[in-house]
Amino acid sequence: MKKRSIENIDVKGKRVFVRVDFNVPLTDAREITDDTRIKTALPTLRLLMENGAKIVCASHLGRPEGKKKNDLTLKPVAQRLAKLLGREVQFPGEIIGKEIDAAKARLKEGEILLLQNLRFHPGETTNDPDFARELAKDIDIYVNDAFAASHRAHASIQAITQFVPLSVAGFLLNKEVEALSMALENPPKNYTVILGGAKVSDKLPLIQNLMQKARKILIGGAMAYSFLKAKGANVGRSEVEENVIPLCKEIIEKAAKKEIKLLLPVDHIASYAIEPEVTIRMIKRGEEIPDEMMGLDIGFETIQLYTQELKDAQLIVWNGPLGVFELETFSAGTIEIARAVASGSAITIVGGGDTTAAINKAGVADHFTHLSTGGGAALEFLAGLKLPGIEALPEE
Ligand code: ADP
Ligand code: MG
């Protein structure tokens, strides 16, 4: 399902609209704390610059909810992009209108213009055709390189494709689609999934789809406690979503029927509070988590067990940290499993912002095959859902 790529298209002298995801984390003083998302868009932008396109670049930032919010201006992003590209990035501070029309008309080959935060306009999130038509004005080619936003039917992602002569995928988008499609469409036999993180309800469609192909599912994180409770265990004050417990039961039964090995933690690191300096207790196999405590990381026996189970994997898909990795006290499970995954020979695919952060923290990111830049988008893709932004592009 590879999409037609920008790579083999003549862009010289063409006005090209590139939708990127520059939704970077900012401090209160509007300083960018992590510019990974800008860097991942550079290959597409450089190709366009070198081949003489006139580039109109656009992104959203945060959730301004259709209103102009000064703290969510893309200006710091324009400055960082200019620095990374080593050339000027025009930033008129508007999205559509006369000033932008004029700036588009003035663009010379190889020049780049960044529009203001798309979500300052209410038409972006409502997929408004009139707004999309304005974005598409005088544009010859539309490029979607914003995988992380492609699960949204927004004007710059979906509606715009109806108003441009040609729509194609950027490098990043195609790289994501290729890597994730492999896991979705023809995974090898020894396919192991690691699931953790916070919200089970968000991830249930993913689990159900993974059960069609995976052979082993290793569960940790807060998610584990809804499953453990479904099996009748006492989990104290661990984070449990009561309303998903019946579904957890179903998943456990279905796994047994399909001979999928679904593993839950056998021991835990527990505590009274999610704080850096707290008293912790190891809850060993067979022991119960006391009523006033919560499970905040997988225990040492679980680490060993999961490490062992990962050894024969040919493909590992991982979403969700196995404990509260942000605090050192509860990070060992996630860090050790990250090392175990990294040291094997399996193809390794990671989805999820926090999981990627944890793998970076473990210092093993280079050993992974693919760290997806899309949190929600990657999960929806792996759950087998169709993403509006990808559906809107023609196939190769
Ligand atoms: P991702 O962003 O990778 O999809 P999630 O957002 O689903 O991951 O989950 C990450 C969050 O889950 C982290 O903030 C982590 O602290 C939290 N978490 C992991 N294990 C537990 C636990 N046992 N109890 C409470 N929170 C947890
Ligand atoms: Mg998250």
GROMACS .gro file of C-alpha atoms and ligand atoms in nm:
model
  424
    1MET     CA    1   0.000   0.000   0.000
    2LYS     CA    2   0.290   0.233  -0.067
    3LYS     CA    3   0.174   0.579  -0.160
    4ARG     CA    4   0.292   0.775  -0.459
    5SER     CA    5   0.605   0.951  -0.335
    6ILE     CA    6   0.740   1.301  -0.388
    7GLU     CA    7   1.069   1.138  -0.485
    8ASN     CA    8   1.009   1.082  -0.855
    9ILE     CA    9   0.811   1.392  -0.931
   10ASP     CA   10   0.936   1.697  -1.117
   11VAL     CA   11   0.894   1.983  -0.872
   12LYS     CA   12   1.107   2.248  -1.041
   13GLY     CA   13   0.928   2.581  -1.036
   14LYS     CA   14   0.619   2.419  -0.883
   15ARG     CA   15   0.446   2.561  -0.577
   16VAL     CA   16   0.443   2.274  -0.328
   17PHE     CA   17   0.238   2.269  -0.007
   18VAL     CA   18   0.401   2.044   0.253
   19ARG     CA   19   0.200   1.941   0.558
   20VAL     CA   20   0.448   1.854   0.831
   21ASP     CA   21   0.412   1.781   1.200
   22PHE     CA   22   0.604   2.051   1.387
   23ASN     CA   23   0.401   1.997   1.704
   24VAL     CA   24   0.710   2.027   1.927
   25PRO     CA   25   0.718   2.054   2.306
   26LEU     CA   26   0.772   2.413   2.426
   27THR     CA   27   0.860   2.568   2.762
   28ASP     CA   28   0.657   2.858   2.904
   29ALA     CA   29   0.922   3.087   2.757
   30ARG     CA   30   0.846   2.935   2.413
   31GLU     CA   31   1.174   2.751   2.387
   32ILE     CA   32   1.174   2.424   2.197
   33THR     CA   33   1.279   2.141   2.430
   34ASP     CA   34   1.296   1.869   2.164
   35ASP     CA   35   1.324   1.936   1.790
   36THR     CA   36   1.304   1.573   1.673
   37ARG     CA   37   0.982   1.643   1.487
   38ILE     CA   38   1.142   1.926   1.290
   39LYS     CA   39   1.444   1.714   1.209
   40THR     CA   40   1.240   1.422   1.080
   41ALA     CA   41   1.079   1.650   0.818
   42LEU     CA   42   1.411   1.775   0.681
   43PRO     CA   43   1.472   1.506   0.414
   44THR     CA   44   1.151   1.598   0.230
   45LEU     CA   45   1.211   1.972   0.264
   46ARG     CA   46   1.573   1.944   0.149
   47LEU     CA   47   1.476   1.738  -0.155
   48LEU     CA   48   1.219   2.001  -0.253
   49MET     CA   49   1.464   2.286  -0.201
   50GLU     CA   50   1.740   2.121  -0.399
   51ASN     CA   51   1.504   2.042  -0.686
   52GLY     CA   52   1.379   2.399  -0.718
   53ALA     CA   53   1.031   2.380  -0.564
   54LYS     CA   54   0.865   2.686  -0.414
   55ILE     CA   55   0.775   2.555  -0.073
   56VAL     CA   56   0.476   2.643   0.142
   57CYS     CA   57   0.512   2.454   0.468
   58ALA     CA   58   0.236   2.414   0.729
   59SER     CA   59   0.177   2.253   1.068
   60HIS     CA   60  -0.036   2.269   1.378
   61LEU     CA   61   0.102   2.329   1.726
   62GLY     CA   62  -0.086   2.236   2.043
   63ARG     CA   63  -0.459   2.290   2.080
   64PRO     CA   64  -0.547   2.659   2.030
   65GLU     CA   65  -0.905   2.553   1.946
   66GLY     CA   66  -0.959   2.771   1.643
   67LYS     CA   67  -0.832   3.092   1.799
   68LYS     CA   68  -0.512   3.288   1.771
   69LYS     CA   69  -0.305   3.218   2.082
   70ASN     CA   70   0.027   3.398   2.105
   71ASP     CA   71   0.191   3.127   2.311
   72LEU     CA   72   0.126   2.877   2.030
   73THR     CA   73   0.277   3.076   1.744
   74LEU     CA   74   0.501   2.878   1.510
   75LYS     CA   75   0.760   3.158   1.510
   76PRO     CA   76   1.013   2.971   1.729
   77VAL     CA   77   0.969   2.674   1.497
   78ALA     CA   78   1.039   2.892   1.191
   79GLN     CA   79   1.359   3.010   1.357
   80ARG     CA   80   1.472   2.659   1.445
   81LEU     CA   81   1.387   2.531   1.100
   82ALA     CA   82   1.592   2.811   0.943
   83LYS     CA   83   1.885   2.715   1.162
   84LEU     CA   84   1.859   2.346   1.076
   85LEU     CA   85   1.822   2.411   0.703
   86GLY     CA   86   2.089   2.681   0.700
   87ARG     CA   87   1.868   2.922   0.512
   88GLU     CA   88   1.595   3.177   0.551
   89VAL     CA   89   1.243   3.061   0.635
   90GLN     CA   90   0.979   3.324   0.561
   91PHE     CA   91   0.720   3.357   0.837
   92PRO     CA   92   0.449   3.616   0.766
   93GLY     CA   93   0.248   3.503   1.070
   94GLU     CA   94  -0.077   3.434   0.881
   95ILE     CA   95  -0.238   3.115   0.747
   96ILE     CA   96  -0.451   3.239   0.456
   97GLY     CA   97  -0.546   3.576   0.310
   98LYS     CA   98  -0.401   3.852   0.096
   99GLU     CA   99  -0.063   3.868   0.265
  100ILE     CA  100  -0.013   3.493   0.222
  101ASP     CA  101  -0.133   3.503  -0.140
  102ALA     CA  102   0.127   3.771  -0.211
  103ALA     CA  103   0.401   3.581  -0.028
  104LYS     CA  104   0.316   3.264  -0.223
  105ALA     CA  105   0.334   3.459  -0.549
  106ARG     CA  106   0.675   3.606  -0.460
  107LEU     CA  107   0.833   3.271  -0.366
  108LYS     CA  108   1.137   3.187  -0.580
  109GLU     CA  109   1.267   2.840  -0.658
  110GLY     CA  110   1.419   2.677  -0.351
  111GLU     CA  111   1.261   2.928  -0.112
  112ILE     CA  112   1.050   2.826   0.183
  113LEU     CA  113   0.758   2.987   0.359
  114LEU     CA  114   0.606   2.862   0.686
  115LEU     CA  115   0.241   2.939   0.754
  116GLN     CA  116   0.114   3.026   1.102
  117ASN     CA  117  -0.030   2.751   1.328
  118LEU     CA  118  -0.309   2.588   1.123
  119ARG     CA  119  -0.527   2.536   1.429
  120PHE     CA  120  -0.555   2.913   1.483
  121HIS     CA  121  -0.826   2.878   1.217
  122PRO     CA  122  -1.143   2.692   1.322
  123GLY     CA  123  -1.170   2.534   0.976
  124GLU     CA  124  -0.865   2.315   1.029
  125THR     CA  125  -1.010   2.066   1.278
  126THR     CA  126  -1.358   2.074   1.122
  127ASN     CA  127  -1.210   1.972   0.785
  128ASP     CA  128  -1.379   2.280   0.635
  129PRO     CA  129  -1.370   2.270   0.253
  130ASP     CA  130  -1.364   2.651   0.222
  131PHE     CA  131  -1.058   2.672   0.443
  132ALA     CA  132  -0.898   2.382   0.256
  133ARG     CA  133  -0.963   2.558  -0.075
  134GLU     CA  134  -0.782   2.866   0.056
  135LEU     CA  135  -0.486   2.656   0.170
  136ALA     CA  136  -0.476   2.495  -0.174
  137LYS     CA  137  -0.486   2.826  -0.361
  138ASP     CA  138  -0.216   2.848  -0.629
  139ILE     CA  139  -0.065   2.517  -0.512
  140ASP     CA  140   0.053   2.268  -0.777
  141ILE     CA  141   0.146   1.973  -0.556
  142TYR     CA  142   0.038   1.873  -0.204
  143VAL     CA  143   0.276   1.664   0.008
  144ASN     CA  144   0.168   1.493   0.328
  145ASP     CA  145   0.469   1.430   0.550
  146ALA     CA  146   0.278   1.454   0.878
  147PHE     CA  147   0.224   1.089   0.968
  148ALA     CA  148   0.156   1.178   1.333
  149ALA     CA  149  -0.143   1.391   1.230
  150SER     CA  150  -0.275   1.161   0.958
  151HIS     CA  151  -0.532   0.990   1.179
  152ARG     CA  152  -0.718   1.321   1.186
  153ALA     CA  153  -0.963   1.421   0.913
  154HIS     CA  154  -0.848   1.782   0.922
  155ALA     CA  155  -0.849   2.038   0.642
  156SER     CA  156  -0.472   2.037   0.580
  157ILE     CA  157  -0.464   1.656   0.595
  158GLN     CA  158  -0.775   1.544   0.412
  159ALA     CA  159  -0.999   1.813   0.256
  160ILE     CA  160  -0.706   1.991   0.088
  161THR     CA  161  -0.639   1.690  -0.134
  162GLN     CA  162  -0.965   1.762  -0.319
  163PHE     CA  163  -0.845   2.105  -0.429
  164VAL     CA  164  -0.493   2.038  -0.560
  165PRO     CA  165  -0.393   1.885  -0.894
  166LEU     CA  166  -0.164   1.626  -0.734
  167SER     CA  167  -0.126   1.479  -0.383
  168VAL     CA  168   0.171   1.267  -0.277
  169ALA     CA  169   0.347   1.129   0.030
  170GLY     CA  170   0.667   1.267   0.179
  171PHE     CA  171   0.964   1.053   0.287
  172LEU     CA  172   0.864   1.032   0.652
  173LEU     CA  173   0.507   0.933   0.578
  174ASN     CA  174   0.613   0.658   0.342
  175LYS     CA  175   0.877   0.532   0.585
  176GLU     CA  176   0.614   0.504   0.859
  177VAL     CA  177   0.362   0.334   0.632
  178GLU     CA  178   0.620   0.084   0.509
  179ALA     CA  179   0.748  -0.011   0.855
  180LEU     CA  180   0.407  -0.036   1.017
  181SER     CA  181   0.250  -0.218   0.720
  182MET     CA  182   0.500  -0.497   0.760
  183ALA     CA  183   0.375  -0.562   1.115
  184LEU     CA  184   0.017  -0.530   1.004
  185GLU     CA  185   0.017  -0.728   0.682
  186ASN     CA  186   0.275  -1.005   0.683
  187PRO     CA  187   0.452  -1.041   1.015
  188PRO     CA  188   0.687  -1.337   1.071
  189LYS     CA  189   0.563  -1.632   1.276
  190ASN     CA  190   0.744  -1.542   1.596
  191TYR     CA  191   0.569  -1.213   1.649
  192THR     CA  192   0.575  -1.076   2.003
  193VAL     CA  193   0.393  -0.771   2.130
  194ILE     CA  194   0.477  -0.574   2.443
  195LEU     CA  195   0.196  -0.361   2.579
  196GLY     CA  196   0.196  -0.123   2.870
  197GLY     CA  197   0.119   0.238   2.944
  198ALA     CA  198  -0.178   0.400   3.097
  199LYS     CA  199  -0.511   0.374   2.919
  200VAL     CA  200  -0.637   0.025   2.840
  201SER     CA  201  -0.960   0.159   2.692
  202ASP     CA  202  -0.764   0.356   2.427
  203LYS     CA  203  -0.568   0.048   2.336
  204LEU     CA  204  -0.833  -0.222   2.321
  205PRO     CA  205  -0.887  -0.201   1.944
  206LEU     CA  206  -0.511  -0.239   1.906
  207ILE     CA  207  -0.499  -0.546   2.132
  208GLN     CA  208  -0.788  -0.706   1.948
  209ASN     CA  209  -0.623  -0.657   1.612
  210LEU     CA  210  -0.284  -0.775   1.736
  211MET     CA  211  -0.446  -1.097   1.850
  212GLN     CA  212  -0.502  -1.193   1.487
  213LYS     CA  213  -0.130  -1.215   1.418
  214ALA     CA  214   0.081  -1.213   1.734
  215ARG     CA  215   0.199  -1.528   1.907
  216LYS     CA  216   0.292  -1.373   2.240
  217ILE     CA  217   0.164  -1.068   2.422
  218LEU     CA  218   0.360  -0.942   2.722
  219ILE     CA  219   0.167  -0.697   2.935
  220GLY     CA  220   0.295  -0.444   3.189
  221GLY     CA  221   0.233  -0.087   3.299
  222ALA     CA  222  -0.093   0.031   3.448
  223MET     CA  223  -0.269  -0.177   3.184
  224ALA     CA  224  -0.159  -0.497   3.361
  225TYR     CA  225  -0.372  -0.420   3.666
  226SER     CA  226  -0.702  -0.418   3.480
  227PHE     CA  227  -0.607  -0.760   3.342
  228LEU     CA  228  -0.493  -0.889   3.682
  229LYS     CA  229  -0.813  -0.769   3.841
  230ALA     CA  230  -1.008  -0.942   3.565
  231LYS     CA  231  -0.836  -1.262   3.676
  232GLY     CA  232  -0.950  -1.201   4.032
  233ALA     CA  233  -0.623  -1.072   4.179
  234ASN     CA  234  -0.606  -0.806   4.449
  235VAL     CA  235  -0.431  -0.506   4.301
  236GLY     CA  236  -0.474  -0.255   4.585
  237ARG     CA  237  -0.494   0.102   4.460
  238SER     CA  238  -0.325   0.028   4.127
  239GLU     CA  239  -0.469   0.214   3.831
  240VAL     CA  240  -0.760   0.002   3.712
  241GLU     CA  241  -1.028   0.086   3.458
  242GLU     CA  242  -1.333  -0.089   3.598
  243ASN     CA  243  -1.537  -0.056   3.279
  244VAL     CA  244  -1.288  -0.252   3.067
  245ILE     CA  245  -1.259  -0.549   3.302
  246PRO     CA  246  -1.521  -0.759   3.116
  247LEU     CA  247  -1.331  -0.698   2.793
  248CYS     CA  248  -1.004  -0.793   2.960
  249LYS     CA  249  -1.168  -1.122   3.058
  250GLU     CA  250  -1.276  -1.178   2.699
  251ILE     CA  251  -0.926  -1.107   2.572
  252ILE     CA  252  -0.775  -1.353   2.820
  253GLU     CA  253  -1.020  -1.624   2.709
  254LYS     CA  254  -0.972  -1.552   2.342
  255ALA     CA  255  -0.593  -1.569   2.381
  256ALA     CA  256  -0.621  -1.908   2.548
  257LYS     CA  257  -0.842  -2.038   2.267
  258LYS     CA  258  -0.610  -1.913   1.997
  259GLU     CA  259  -0.301  -2.041   2.179
  260ILE     CA  260  -0.158  -1.694   2.207
  261LYS     CA  261   0.069  -1.665   2.507
  262LEU     CA  262  -0.067  -1.369   2.702
  263LEU     CA  263   0.159  -1.296   2.997
  264LEU     CA  264   0.094  -1.073   3.297
  265PRO     CA  265   0.346  -0.956   3.556
  266VAL     CA  266   0.416  -1.210   3.831
  267ASP     CA  267   0.580  -0.961   4.069
  268HIS     CA  268   0.572  -0.585   4.119
  269ILE     CA  269   0.733  -0.277   4.262
  270ALA     CA  270   0.460  -0.111   4.466
  271SER     CA  271   0.427   0.209   4.662
  272TYR     CA  272   0.185   0.448   4.831
  273ALA     CA  273   0.229   0.735   4.589
  274ILE     CA  274   0.375   0.831   4.252
  275GLU     CA  275   0.657   1.046   4.391
  276PRO     CA  276   1.035   1.042   4.356
  277GLU     CA  277   1.125   0.973   4.720
  278VAL     CA  278   0.876   0.718   4.844
  279THR     CA  279   0.897   0.395   5.035
  280ILE     CA  280   0.865   0.103   4.798
  281ARG     CA  281   0.790  -0.261   4.844
  282MET     CA  282   0.869  -0.557   4.626
  283ILE     CA  283   0.561  -0.770   4.585
  284LYS     CA  284   0.688  -1.120   4.512
  285ARG     CA  285   0.515  -1.393   4.315
  286GLY     CA  286   0.220  -1.525   4.513
  287GLU     CA  287   0.196  -1.213   4.731
  288GLU     CA  288  -0.083  -0.962   4.689
  289ILE     CA  289  -0.051  -0.589   4.650
  290PRO     CA  290  -0.163  -0.439   4.985
  291ASP     CA  291  -0.488  -0.242   4.978
  292GLU     CA  292  -0.320   0.095   5.032
  293MET     CA  293  -0.047   0.045   4.770
  294MET     CA  294  -0.032   0.055   4.393
  295GLY     CA  295   0.178  -0.137   4.143
  296LEU     CA  296   0.411   0.105   3.966
  297ASP     CA  297   0.662  -0.120   3.789
  298ILE     CA  298   0.708  -0.483   3.695
  299GLY     CA  299   0.926  -0.677   3.938
  300PHE     CA  300   1.262  -0.851   3.883
  301GLU     CA  301   1.118  -1.195   3.819
  302THR     CA  302   0.887  -1.050   3.554
  303ILE     CA  303   1.183  -0.873   3.392
  304GLN     CA  304   1.365  -1.207   3.371
  305LEU     CA  305   1.060  -1.391   3.247
  306TYR     CA  306   0.984  -1.135   2.975
  307THR     CA  307   1.351  -1.115   2.872
  308GLN     CA  308   1.347  -1.491   2.826
  309GLU     CA  309   1.022  -1.481   2.629
  310LEU     CA  310   1.165  -1.217   2.393
  311LYS     CA  311   1.460  -1.432   2.288
  312ASP     CA  312   1.296  -1.621   2.000
  313ALA     CA  313   1.105  -1.320   1.863
  314GLN     CA  314   1.152  -1.228   1.497
  315LEU     CA  315   0.933  -0.922   1.522
  316ILE     CA  316   0.863  -0.716   1.833
  317VAL     CA  317   0.602  -0.443   1.841
  318TRP     CA  318   0.605  -0.233   2.157
  319ASN     CA  319   0.362   0.024   2.285
  320GLY     CA  320   0.346   0.156   2.637
  321PRO     CA  321   0.606   0.177   2.917
  322LEU     CA  322   0.600  -0.107   3.170
  323GLY     CA  323   0.607   0.121   3.473
  324VAL     CA  324   0.620   0.485   3.577
  325PHE     CA  325   0.955   0.519   3.399
  326GLU     CA  326   0.961   0.897   3.448
  327LEU     CA  327   1.066   0.830   3.808
  328GLU     CA  328   1.393   0.645   3.853
  329THR     CA  329   1.246   0.429   4.131
  330PHE     CA  330   0.994   0.279   3.888
  331SER     CA  331   1.198   0.278   3.567
  332ALA     CA  332   1.394  -0.048   3.593
  333GLY     CA  333   1.129  -0.264   3.425
  334THR     CA  334   1.098  -0.042   3.117
  335ILE     CA  335   1.472   0.023   3.090
  336GLU     CA  336   1.570  -0.344   3.127
  337ILE     CA  337   1.311  -0.457   2.875
  338ALA     CA  338   1.428  -0.183   2.635
  339ARG     CA  339   1.781  -0.325   2.664
  340ALA     CA  340   1.658  -0.679   2.613
  341VAL     CA  341   1.463  -0.581   2.302
  342ALA     CA  342   1.756  -0.381   2.167
  343SER     CA  343   2.008  -0.661   2.215
  344GLY     CA  344   1.817  -0.920   2.013
  345SER     CA  345   1.804  -0.970   1.639
  346ALA     CA  346   1.430  -0.917   1.595
  347ILE     CA  347   1.280  -0.642   1.383
  348THR     CA  348   1.166  -0.390   1.642
  349ILE     CA  349   0.888  -0.139   1.598
  350VAL     CA  350   0.784   0.111   1.861
  351GLY     CA  351   0.471   0.325   1.871
  352GLY     CA  352   0.385   0.579   2.137
  353GLY     CA  353   0.542   0.904   2.253
  354ASP     CA  354   0.615   0.791   2.607
  355THR     CA  355   0.754   0.456   2.497
  356THR     CA  356   0.992   0.634   2.259
  357ALA     CA  357   1.096   0.870   2.539
  358ALA     CA  358   1.166   0.570   2.764
  359ILE     CA  359   1.378   0.402   2.496
  360ASN     CA  360   1.575   0.721   2.447
  361LYS     CA  361   1.626   0.737   2.821
  362ALA     CA  362   1.758   0.381   2.815
  363GLY     CA  363   2.009   0.497   2.550
  364VAL     CA  364   1.928   0.217   2.306
  365ALA     CA  365   1.717   0.397   2.043
  366ASP     CA  366   1.979   0.328   1.771
  367HIS     CA  367   1.921  -0.044   1.806
  368PHE     CA  368   1.553  -0.028   1.713
  369THR     CA  369   1.434  -0.080   1.357
  370HIS     CA  370   1.162   0.182   1.366
  371LEU     CA  371   1.055   0.434   1.630
  372SER     CA  372   0.730   0.574   1.501
  373THR     CA  373   0.682   0.950   1.518
  374GLY     CA  374   0.308   0.900   1.548
  375GLY     CA  375   0.157   0.815   1.885
  376GLY     CA  376  -0.216   0.796   1.820
  377ALA     CA  377  -0.162   0.757   1.446
  378ALA     CA  378   0.068   0.457   1.490
  379LEU     CA  379  -0.174   0.289   1.730
  380GLU     CA  380  -0.466   0.336   1.493
  381PHE     CA  381  -0.259   0.210   1.201
  382LEU     CA  382  -0.150  -0.100   1.392
  383ALA     CA  383  -0.508  -0.156   1.504
  384GLY     CA  384  -0.593  -0.194   1.135
  385LEU     CA  385  -0.791   0.129   1.112
  386LYS     CA  386  -0.780   0.341   0.798
  387LEU     CA  387  -0.615   0.680   0.852
  388PRO     CA  388  -0.794   0.963   0.668
  389GLY     CA  389  -0.470   1.136   0.568
  390ILE     CA  390  -0.326   0.822   0.414
  391GLU     CA  391  -0.649   0.716   0.247
  392ALA     CA  392  -0.663   1.056   0.077
  393LEU     CA  393  -0.336   0.991  -0.111
  394PRO     CA  394  -0.321   0.791  -0.434
  395GLU     CA  395  -0.125   0.466  -0.438
  396GLU     CA  396   0.193   0.423  -0.635
  397ADP     P1  397   0.261   0.586   2.498
  397ADP     O1  398   0.268   0.737   2.499
  397ADP     O2  399   0.394   0.525   2.469
  397ADP     O3  400   0.149   0.534   2.411
  397ADP     P2  401   0.097   0.580   2.735
  397ADP     O4  402   0.070   0.727   2.718
  397ADP     O5  403  -0.013   0.485   2.711
  397ADP     O6  404   0.225   0.538   2.648
  397ADP     O7  405   0.144   0.552   2.884
  397ADP     C1  406   0.253   0.617   2.942
  397ADP     C2  407   0.227   0.648   3.085
  397ADP     O8  408   0.188   0.535   3.159
  397ADP     C3  409   0.352   0.702   3.151
  397ADP     O9  410   0.331   0.835   3.190
  397ADP     C4  411   0.373   0.609   3.271
  397ADP    O10  412   0.413   0.680   3.387
  397ADP     C5  413   0.235   0.551   3.290
  397ADP     N1  414   0.241   0.423   3.362
  397ADP     C6  415   0.310   0.313   3.329
  397ADP     N2  416   0.296   0.215   3.420
  397ADP     C7  417   0.213   0.265   3.515
  397ADP     C8  418   0.159   0.215   3.637
  397ADP     N3  419   0.187   0.090   3.680
  397ADP     N4  420   0.078   0.295   3.710
  397ADP     C9  421   0.049   0.419   3.667
  397ADP     N5  422   0.096   0.474   3.553
  397ADP    C10  423   0.178   0.399   3.478
  398MG      MG  424   0.148   0.885   2.601
   0.00000   0.00000   0.00000
